[in-house]
Amino acid sequence: MNHDDLRYGNLKHMQTAWSETTPGVVHASWSGHLTACGRPVIEAKPVYESHPRDITCAECGATAVFDLHTAREHAKAITEKYEASGLLTSGETFRLREDAIKAIAPQAFKRRRAGDSWNAISSNFLMSTGAATGTDGTSIFVGKIGMAVIEGLSASELKEKY
């Protein structure tokens, strides 16, 4: 998943692209060499012909239409106190946040494109992870991180139709 936060909000430099490794799937690229999901590009449309609505790769789509940095910051607000108290290391909290983004952002892209509301996406996340019904600390922690990521994605979503 994208770690280069300069990509989002810079859609005027985005190219829709294709990779040999995923025939028939349309990706996003900002370099023309690699897709946002890290696959090698074999062909890319010119920037002026590229639009997020053409992207079919959920990971590339999430990178294009959400500010993943905002999602990271929302999740970081949850994990900071666990890190400060010594319950988790810096590396562990980083991996938790990145894993949450990697799992949630592509699904949110697909669900938003299908017309689902953020409320439906949040409810689905809570039910599918057991965070809605779990009473143990781990379920609650996972739910908090996931909901923070979803809030960050919602707050930073591309405002135009995709």
PDB file of C-alpha atoms in Angstrom:
ATOM      1  CA  MET A   1       0.000   0.000   0.000  1.00  0.00           C
ATOM      2  CA  ASN A   2       1.117   3.537  -0.721  1.00  0.00           C
ATOM      3  CA  HIS A   3       3.540   5.125   1.727  1.00  0.00           C
ATOM      4  CA  ASP A   4       4.109   8.162  -0.504  1.00  0.00           C
ATOM      5  CA  ASP A   5       1.482  10.550   0.783  1.00  0.00           C
ATOM      6  CA  LEU A   6       2.236  13.067  -1.964  1.00  0.00           C
ATOM      7  CA  ARG A   7       0.236  10.906  -4.351  1.00  0.00           C
ATOM      8  CA  TYR A   8      -3.177  11.693  -2.906  1.00  0.00           C
ATOM      9  CA  GLY A   9      -4.555  15.051  -3.828  1.00  0.00           C
ATOM     10  CA  ASN A  10      -2.272  15.113  -6.826  1.00  0.00           C
ATOM     11  CA  LEU A  11      -4.662  13.388  -9.198  1.00  0.00           C
ATOM     12  CA  LYS A  12      -3.629  15.685 -12.005  1.00  0.00           C
ATOM     13  CA  HIS A  13      -0.395  13.637 -12.151  1.00  0.00           C
ATOM     14  CA  MET A  14      -2.039  10.214 -11.832  1.00  0.00           C
ATOM     15  CA  GLN A  15      -1.992   7.813 -14.748  1.00  0.00           C
ATOM     16  CA  THR A  16      -4.203   4.794 -15.177  1.00  0.00           C
ATOM     17  CA  ALA A  17      -1.925   1.859 -15.851  1.00  0.00           C
ATOM     18  CA  TRP A  18      -1.776  -1.868 -16.534  1.00  0.00           C
ATOM     19  CA  SER A  19       0.551  -4.585 -15.293  1.00  0.00           C
ATOM     20  CA  GLU A  20       1.439  -7.969 -16.779  1.00  0.00           C
ATOM     21  CA  THR A  21       0.904  -9.543 -13.389  1.00  0.00           C
ATOM     22  CA  THR A  22      -2.799  -8.640 -13.321  1.00  0.00           C
ATOM     23  CA  PRO A  23      -4.324  -8.913 -16.810  1.00  0.00           C
ATOM     24  CA  GLY A  24      -7.504  -6.897 -17.243  1.00  0.00           C
ATOM     25  CA  VAL A  25      -7.058  -4.896 -14.026  1.00  0.00           C
ATOM     26  CA  VAL A  26      -6.644  -1.114 -14.239  1.00  0.00           C
ATOM     27  CA  HIS A  27      -4.222   0.382 -11.716  1.00  0.00           C
ATOM     28  CA  ALA A  28      -3.052   3.864 -10.759  1.00  0.00           C
ATOM     29  CA  SER A  29       0.520   5.062 -11.161  1.00  0.00           C
ATOM     30  CA  TRP A  30       2.322   8.280 -10.384  1.00  0.00           C
ATOM     31  CA  SER A  31       5.680   7.244 -11.763  1.00  0.00           C
ATOM     32  CA  GLY A  32       4.742   5.288 -14.876  1.00  0.00           C
ATOM     33  CA  HIS A  33       7.028   2.498 -13.650  1.00  0.00           C
ATOM     34  CA  LEU A  34       5.164   1.042 -10.663  1.00  0.00           C
ATOM     35  CA  THR A  35       1.506   0.975  -9.742  1.00  0.00           C
ATOM     36  CA  ALA A  36       0.326   2.278  -6.373  1.00  0.00           C
ATOM     37  CA  CYS A  37       0.095  -1.353  -5.242  1.00  0.00           C
ATOM     38  CA  GLY A  38       3.712  -1.988  -6.283  1.00  0.00           C
ATOM     39  CA  ARG A  39       3.299  -3.871  -9.564  1.00  0.00           C
ATOM     40  CA  PRO A  40       5.447  -3.119 -12.622  1.00  0.00           C
ATOM     41  CA  VAL A  41       3.691  -1.014 -15.273  1.00  0.00           C
ATOM     42  CA  ILE A  42       3.677  -2.248 -18.861  1.00  0.00           C
ATOM     43  CA  GLU A  43       1.406   0.471 -20.229  1.00  0.00           C
ATOM     44  CA  ALA A  44      -0.040   3.718 -18.903  1.00  0.00           C
ATOM     45  CA  LYS A  45      -2.493   6.238 -20.287  1.00  0.00           C
ATOM     46  CA  PRO A  46      -1.407   9.861 -20.482  1.00  0.00           C
ATOM     47  CA  VAL A  47      -2.339  11.908 -17.433  1.00  0.00           C
ATOM     48  CA  TYR A  48      -4.965  13.905 -19.329  1.00  0.00           C
ATOM     49  CA  GLU A  49      -6.809  10.688 -20.265  1.00  0.00           C
ATOM     50  CA  SER A  50      -6.664   9.144 -16.783  1.00  0.00           C
ATOM     51  CA  HIS A  51      -9.426   9.292 -14.174  1.00  0.00           C
ATOM     52  CA  PRO A  52     -10.003   7.505 -10.849  1.00  0.00           C
ATOM     53  CA  ARG A  53     -13.301   6.078 -12.153  1.00  0.00           C
ATOM     54  CA  ASP A  54     -11.281   3.847 -14.517  1.00  0.00           C
ATOM     55  CA  ILE A  55      -9.298   2.171 -11.721  1.00  0.00           C
ATOM     56  CA  THR A  56     -10.393  -1.383 -10.939  1.00  0.00           C
ATOM     57  CA  CYS A  57      -7.596  -2.367  -8.511  1.00  0.00           C
ATOM     58  CA  ALA A  58      -9.008  -1.719  -5.041  1.00  0.00           C
ATOM     59  CA  GLU A  59      -5.606  -0.992  -3.509  1.00  0.00           C
ATOM     60  CA  CYS A  60      -4.673   1.528  -6.219  1.00  0.00           C
ATOM     61  CA  GLY A  61      -8.169   3.002  -6.057  1.00  0.00           C
ATOM     62  CA  ALA A  62      -7.900   3.486  -2.305  1.00  0.00           C
ATOM     63  CA  THR A  63      -4.557   5.229  -2.782  1.00  0.00           C
ATOM     64  CA  ALA A  64      -6.074   7.530  -5.398  1.00  0.00           C
ATOM     65  CA  VAL A  65      -9.328   8.534  -3.678  1.00  0.00           C
ATOM     66  CA  PHE A  66      -8.369   8.560   0.020  1.00  0.00           C
ATOM     67  CA  ASP A  67      -5.613  10.406   1.849  1.00  0.00           C
ATOM     68  CA  LEU A  68      -3.970   7.454   3.568  1.00  0.00           C
ATOM     69  CA  HIS A  69      -1.862   9.824   5.658  1.00  0.00           C
ATOM     70  CA  THR A  70      -5.051  11.125   7.290  1.00  0.00           C
ATOM     71  CA  ALA A  71      -6.141   7.550   8.038  1.00  0.00           C
ATOM     72  CA  ARG A  72      -2.703   6.853   9.538  1.00  0.00           C
ATOM     73  CA  GLU A  73      -2.946   9.935  11.745  1.00  0.00           C
ATOM     74  CA  HIS A  74      -6.406   8.951  12.985  1.00  0.00           C
ATOM     75  CA  ALA A  75      -5.137   5.461  13.855  1.00  0.00           C
ATOM     76  CA  LYS A  76      -1.982   6.881  15.425  1.00  0.00           C
ATOM     77  CA  ALA A  77      -4.108   8.888  17.856  1.00  0.00           C
ATOM     78  CA  ILE A  78      -5.481   5.566  19.141  1.00  0.00           C
ATOM     79  CA  THR A  79      -2.183   3.686  19.340  1.00  0.00           C
ATOM     80  CA  GLU A  80      -0.051   6.483  20.829  1.00  0.00           C
ATOM     81  CA  LYS A  81      -1.236   5.946  24.389  1.00  0.00           C
ATOM     82  CA  TYR A  82      -0.483   2.209  24.191  1.00  0.00           C
ATOM     83  CA  GLU A  83       2.985   3.015  22.922  1.00  0.00           C
ATOM     84  CA  ALA A  84       3.546   5.689  25.572  1.00  0.00           C
ATOM     85  CA  SER A  85       2.518   3.298  28.352  1.00  0.00           C
ATOM     86  CA  GLY A  86       4.927   0.645  27.080  1.00  0.00           C
ATOM     87  CA  LEU A  87       2.212  -1.877  26.223  1.00  0.00           C
ATOM     88  CA  LEU A  88       3.270  -1.837  22.566  1.00  0.00           C
ATOM     89  CA  THR A  89       6.489  -0.880  20.829  1.00  0.00           C
ATOM     90  CA  SER A  90       6.720   1.759  18.134  1.00  0.00           C
ATOM     91  CA  GLY A  91       7.199  -0.972  15.525  1.00  0.00           C
ATOM     92  CA  GLU A  92       4.155  -2.891  16.728  1.00  0.00           C
ATOM     93  CA  THR A  93       1.895   0.142  16.601  1.00  0.00           C
ATOM     94  CA  PHE A  94       3.197   1.059  13.149  1.00  0.00           C
ATOM     95  CA  ARG A  95       2.466  -2.473  11.862  1.00  0.00           C
ATOM     96  CA  LEU A  96      -1.001  -2.446  13.430  1.00  0.00           C
ATOM     97  CA  ARG A  97      -1.878   0.836  11.729  1.00  0.00           C
ATOM     98  CA  GLU A  98      -0.462  -0.231   8.362  1.00  0.00           C
ATOM     99  CA  ASP A  99      -2.184  -3.621   8.523  1.00  0.00           C
ATOM    100  CA  ALA A 100      -5.480  -1.906   9.316  1.00  0.00           C
ATOM    101  CA  ILE A 101      -5.086   0.497   6.391  1.00  0.00           C
ATOM    102  CA  LYS A 102      -4.028  -2.281   4.037  1.00  0.00           C
ATOM    103  CA  ALA A 103      -7.106  -4.326   4.989  1.00  0.00           C
ATOM    104  CA  ILE A 104      -9.722  -1.587   5.276  1.00  0.00           C
ATOM    105  CA  ALA A 105      -8.898   1.002   2.574  1.00  0.00           C
ATOM    106  CA  PRO A 106      -9.310  -1.290  -0.477  1.00  0.00           C
ATOM    107  CA  GLN A 107     -12.582  -2.656   0.899  1.00  0.00           C
ATOM    108  CA  ALA A 108     -13.812   0.870   1.594  1.00  0.00           C
ATOM    109  CA  PHE A 109     -12.943   1.838  -1.991  1.00  0.00           C
ATOM    110  CA  LYS A 110     -14.957  -1.073  -3.390  1.00  0.00           C
ATOM    111  CA  ARG A 111     -17.897  -0.487  -1.077  1.00  0.00           C
ATOM    112  CA  ARG A 112     -18.030   3.283  -1.672  1.00  0.00           C
ATOM    113  CA  ARG A 113     -17.852   2.697  -5.418  1.00  0.00           C
ATOM    114  CA  ALA A 114     -20.798   0.296  -5.035  1.00  0.00           C
ATOM    115  CA  GLY A 115     -22.737   3.077  -3.307  1.00  0.00           C
ATOM    116  CA  ASP A 116     -22.452   1.976   0.337  1.00  0.00           C
ATOM    117  CA  SER A 117     -22.568   4.616   3.050  1.00  0.00           C
ATOM    118  CA  TRP A 118     -19.786   5.128   5.570  1.00  0.00           C
ATOM    119  CA  ASN A 119     -22.211   3.918   8.235  1.00  0.00           C
ATOM    120  CA  ALA A 120     -22.675   0.631   6.356  1.00  0.00           C
ATOM    121  CA  ILE A 121     -18.914   0.253   5.955  1.00  0.00           C
ATOM    122  CA  SER A 122     -18.364   0.904   9.672  1.00  0.00           C
ATOM    123  CA  SER A 123     -21.081  -1.543  10.691  1.00  0.00           C
ATOM    124  CA  ASN A 124     -19.722  -4.217   8.365  1.00  0.00           C
ATOM    125  CA  PHE A 125     -16.224  -3.761   9.779  1.00  0.00           C
ATOM    126  CA  LEU A 126     -17.412  -4.001  13.370  1.00  0.00           C
ATOM    127  CA  MET A 127     -19.497  -7.112  12.692  1.00  0.00           C
ATOM    128  CA  SER A 128     -16.936  -8.916  10.520  1.00  0.00           C
ATOM    129  CA  THR A 129     -14.100  -8.422  13.014  1.00  0.00           C
ATOM    130  CA  GLY A 130     -16.186  -9.208  16.076  1.00  0.00           C
ATOM    131  CA  ALA A 131     -15.375  -5.795  17.501  1.00  0.00           C
ATOM    132  CA  ALA A 132     -19.079  -4.977  17.822  1.00  0.00           C
ATOM    133  CA  THR A 133     -19.834  -7.947  20.041  1.00  0.00           C
ATOM    134  CA  GLY A 134     -16.433  -8.587  21.586  1.00  0.00           C
ATOM    135  CA  THR A 135     -15.951  -7.693  25.209  1.00  0.00           C
ATOM    136  CA  ASP A 136     -12.276  -8.581  25.463  1.00  0.00           C
ATOM    137  CA  GLY A 137      -9.581  -5.927  25.255  1.00  0.00           C
ATOM    138  CA  THR A 138      -8.188  -7.169  21.937  1.00  0.00           C
ATOM    139  CA  SER A 139     -11.541  -6.915  20.130  1.00  0.00           C
ATOM    140  CA  ILE A 140     -12.119  -3.458  21.500  1.00  0.00           C
ATOM    141  CA  PHE A 141      -8.593  -2.352  20.518  1.00  0.00           C
ATOM    142  CA  VAL A 142      -8.965  -3.722  16.968  1.00  0.00           C
ATOM    143  CA  GLY A 143     -12.347  -2.002  16.710  1.00  0.00           C
ATOM    144  CA  LYS A 144     -10.922   1.341  17.838  1.00  0.00           C
ATOM    145  CA  ILE A 145      -8.064   1.216  15.336  1.00  0.00           C
ATOM    146  CA  GLY A 146     -10.367   0.137  12.494  1.00  0.00           C
ATOM    147  CA  MET A 147     -12.919   2.811  13.243  1.00  0.00           C
ATOM    148  CA  ALA A 148     -10.167   5.439  13.390  1.00  0.00           C
ATOM    149  CA  VAL A 149      -8.941   4.325   9.949  1.00  0.00           C
ATOM    150  CA  ILE A 150     -12.504   4.458   8.587  1.00  0.00           C
ATOM    151  CA  GLU A 151     -12.970   7.957  10.039  1.00  0.00           C
ATOM    152  CA  GLY A 152      -9.727   9.074   8.360  1.00  0.00           C
ATOM    153  CA  LEU A 153     -10.783   7.610   5.022  1.00  0.00           C
ATOM    154  CA  SER A 154     -14.216   9.223   5.261  1.00  0.00           C
ATOM    155  CA  ALA A 155     -12.758  12.613   6.164  1.00  0.00           C
ATOM    156  CA  SER A 156     -10.304  12.547   3.268  1.00  0.00           C
ATOM    157  CA  GLU A 157     -12.382  10.956   0.509  1.00  0.00           C
ATOM    158  CA  LEU A 158     -12.189  12.448  -2.965  1.00  0.00           C
ATOM    159  CA  LYS A 159     -15.246  14.646  -3.334  1.00  0.00           C
ATOM    160  CA  GLU A 160     -15.897  13.980  -7.005  1.00  0.00           C
ATOM    161  CA  LYS A 161     -17.533  10.837  -8.400  1.00  0.00           C
ATOM    162  CA  TYR A 162     -15.264   7.872  -8.842  1.00  0.00           C
TER     163      TYR A 162
END
